[in-house]
Amino acid sequence: MKKLKFVYWQDDGFWLGYLEEFPDYMTQGESLDELAENLRDIYKELTSDTLPLVRRVGELEVA
């Protein structure tokens, strides 16, 4: 099982967040559990290779 980092916060009674690897794709939930489930759904969709032009975050090592 792969673990993913996500950024989240609460605003006006909703939990909002995005996957650290895909910061352009935000979702929300009425609870933190619902937000986590929605983030799982987004991850499945973004990694299914059915969406064009999915932007990602990577790491680059420099001297």
PDB file of C-alpha atoms in Angstrom:
ATOM      1  CA  MET A   1       0.000   0.000   0.000  1.00  0.00           C
ATOM      2  CA  LYS A   2       1.378   3.405  -0.992  1.00  0.00           C
ATOM      3  CA  LYS A   3       1.206   6.325   1.445  1.00  0.00           C
ATOM      4  CA  LEU A   4       0.541   9.818   0.083  1.00  0.00           C
ATOM      5  CA  LYS A   5       1.081  13.136   1.793  1.00  0.00           C
ATOM      6  CA  PHE A   6      -1.684  15.701   1.636  1.00  0.00           C
ATOM      7  CA  VAL A   7      -2.187  19.275   2.730  1.00  0.00           C
ATOM      8  CA  TYR A   8      -5.485  20.143   4.432  1.00  0.00           C
ATOM      9  CA  TRP A   9      -7.277  22.857   6.377  1.00  0.00           C
ATOM     10  CA  GLN A  10     -10.752  23.723   7.625  1.00  0.00           C
ATOM     11  CA  ASP A  11     -12.741  26.657   6.262  1.00  0.00           C
ATOM     12  CA  ASP A  12     -16.417  27.513   6.829  1.00  0.00           C
ATOM     13  CA  GLY A  13     -17.210  24.063   8.222  1.00  0.00           C
ATOM     14  CA  PHE A  14     -15.589  22.125   5.354  1.00  0.00           C
ATOM     15  CA  TRP A  15     -12.260  20.331   5.191  1.00  0.00           C
ATOM     16  CA  LEU A  16     -10.285  21.294   2.082  1.00  0.00           C
ATOM     17  CA  GLY A  17      -7.136  19.695   0.782  1.00  0.00           C
ATOM     18  CA  TYR A  18      -4.959  18.432  -2.018  1.00  0.00           C
ATOM     19  CA  LEU A  19      -2.391  15.725  -2.566  1.00  0.00           C
ATOM     20  CA  GLU A  20       1.159  17.041  -2.186  1.00  0.00           C
ATOM     21  CA  GLU A  21       2.108  15.362  -5.486  1.00  0.00           C
ATOM     22  CA  PHE A  22      -0.821  16.997  -7.322  1.00  0.00           C
ATOM     23  CA  PRO A  23      -1.296  20.498  -5.842  1.00  0.00           C
ATOM     24  CA  ASP A  24      -3.485  21.694  -8.734  1.00  0.00           C
ATOM     25  CA  TYR A  25      -6.318  19.297  -7.833  1.00  0.00           C
ATOM     26  CA  MET A  26      -8.135  20.313  -4.655  1.00  0.00           C
ATOM     27  CA  THR A  27     -11.204  18.708  -3.079  1.00  0.00           C
ATOM     28  CA  GLN A  28     -13.313  19.048   0.050  1.00  0.00           C
ATOM     29  CA  GLY A  29     -15.333  17.067   2.557  1.00  0.00           C
ATOM     30  CA  GLU A  30     -17.728  17.677   5.427  1.00  0.00           C
ATOM     31  CA  SER A  31     -15.382  15.636   7.643  1.00  0.00           C
ATOM     32  CA  LEU A  32     -11.706  14.776   7.555  1.00  0.00           C
ATOM     33  CA  ASP A  33     -12.632  11.176   6.697  1.00  0.00           C
ATOM     34  CA  GLU A  34     -14.738  12.337   3.738  1.00  0.00           C
ATOM     35  CA  LEU A  35     -11.881  14.555   2.558  1.00  0.00           C
ATOM     36  CA  ALA A  36      -9.485  11.586   2.722  1.00  0.00           C
ATOM     37  CA  GLU A  37     -11.887   9.450   0.683  1.00  0.00           C
ATOM     38  CA  ASN A  38     -12.254  12.198  -1.925  1.00  0.00           C
ATOM     39  CA  LEU A  39      -8.458  12.506  -2.115  1.00  0.00           C
ATOM     40  CA  ARG A  40      -8.211   8.750  -2.730  1.00  0.00           C
ATOM     41  CA  ASP A  41     -10.713   9.107  -5.583  1.00  0.00           C
ATOM     42  CA  ILE A  42      -8.751  11.987  -7.105  1.00  0.00           C
ATOM     43  CA  TYR A  43      -5.535   9.968  -6.890  1.00  0.00           C
ATOM     44  CA  LYS A  44      -7.116   7.024  -8.713  1.00  0.00           C
ATOM     45  CA  GLU A  45      -8.374   9.318 -11.458  1.00  0.00           C
ATOM     46  CA  LEU A  46      -5.114  11.253 -11.829  1.00  0.00           C
ATOM     47  CA  THR A  47      -3.013   8.101 -12.072  1.00  0.00           C
ATOM     48  CA  SER A  48      -5.354   6.231 -14.428  1.00  0.00           C
ATOM     49  CA  ASP A  49      -3.767   7.821 -17.543  1.00  0.00           C
ATOM     50  CA  THR A  50      -7.206   8.878 -18.793  1.00  0.00           C
ATOM     51  CA  LEU A  51      -6.752  12.587 -18.061  1.00  0.00           C
ATOM     52  CA  PRO A  52      -4.517  14.646 -20.343  1.00  0.00           C
ATOM     53  CA  LEU A  53      -1.983  17.169 -19.073  1.00  0.00           C
ATOM     54  CA  VAL A  54      -1.855  16.124 -15.419  1.00  0.00           C
ATOM     55  CA  ARG A  55       0.732  18.289 -13.656  1.00  0.00           C
ATOM     56  CA  ARG A  56       2.887  16.744 -10.920  1.00  0.00           C
ATOM     57  CA  VAL A  57       5.486  17.862  -8.394  1.00  0.00           C
ATOM     58  CA  GLY A  58       8.919  16.254  -8.513  1.00  0.00           C
ATOM     59  CA  GLU A  59      12.275  16.620  -6.814  1.00  0.00           C
ATOM     60  CA  LEU A  60      15.504  17.656  -8.469  1.00  0.00           C
ATOM     61  CA  GLU A  61      18.941  17.277  -6.921  1.00  0.00           C
ATOM     62  CA  VAL A  62      21.418  20.015  -7.772  1.00  0.00           C
ATOM     63  CA  ALA A  63      25.017  20.614  -6.768  1.00  0.00           C
TER      64      ALA A  63
END
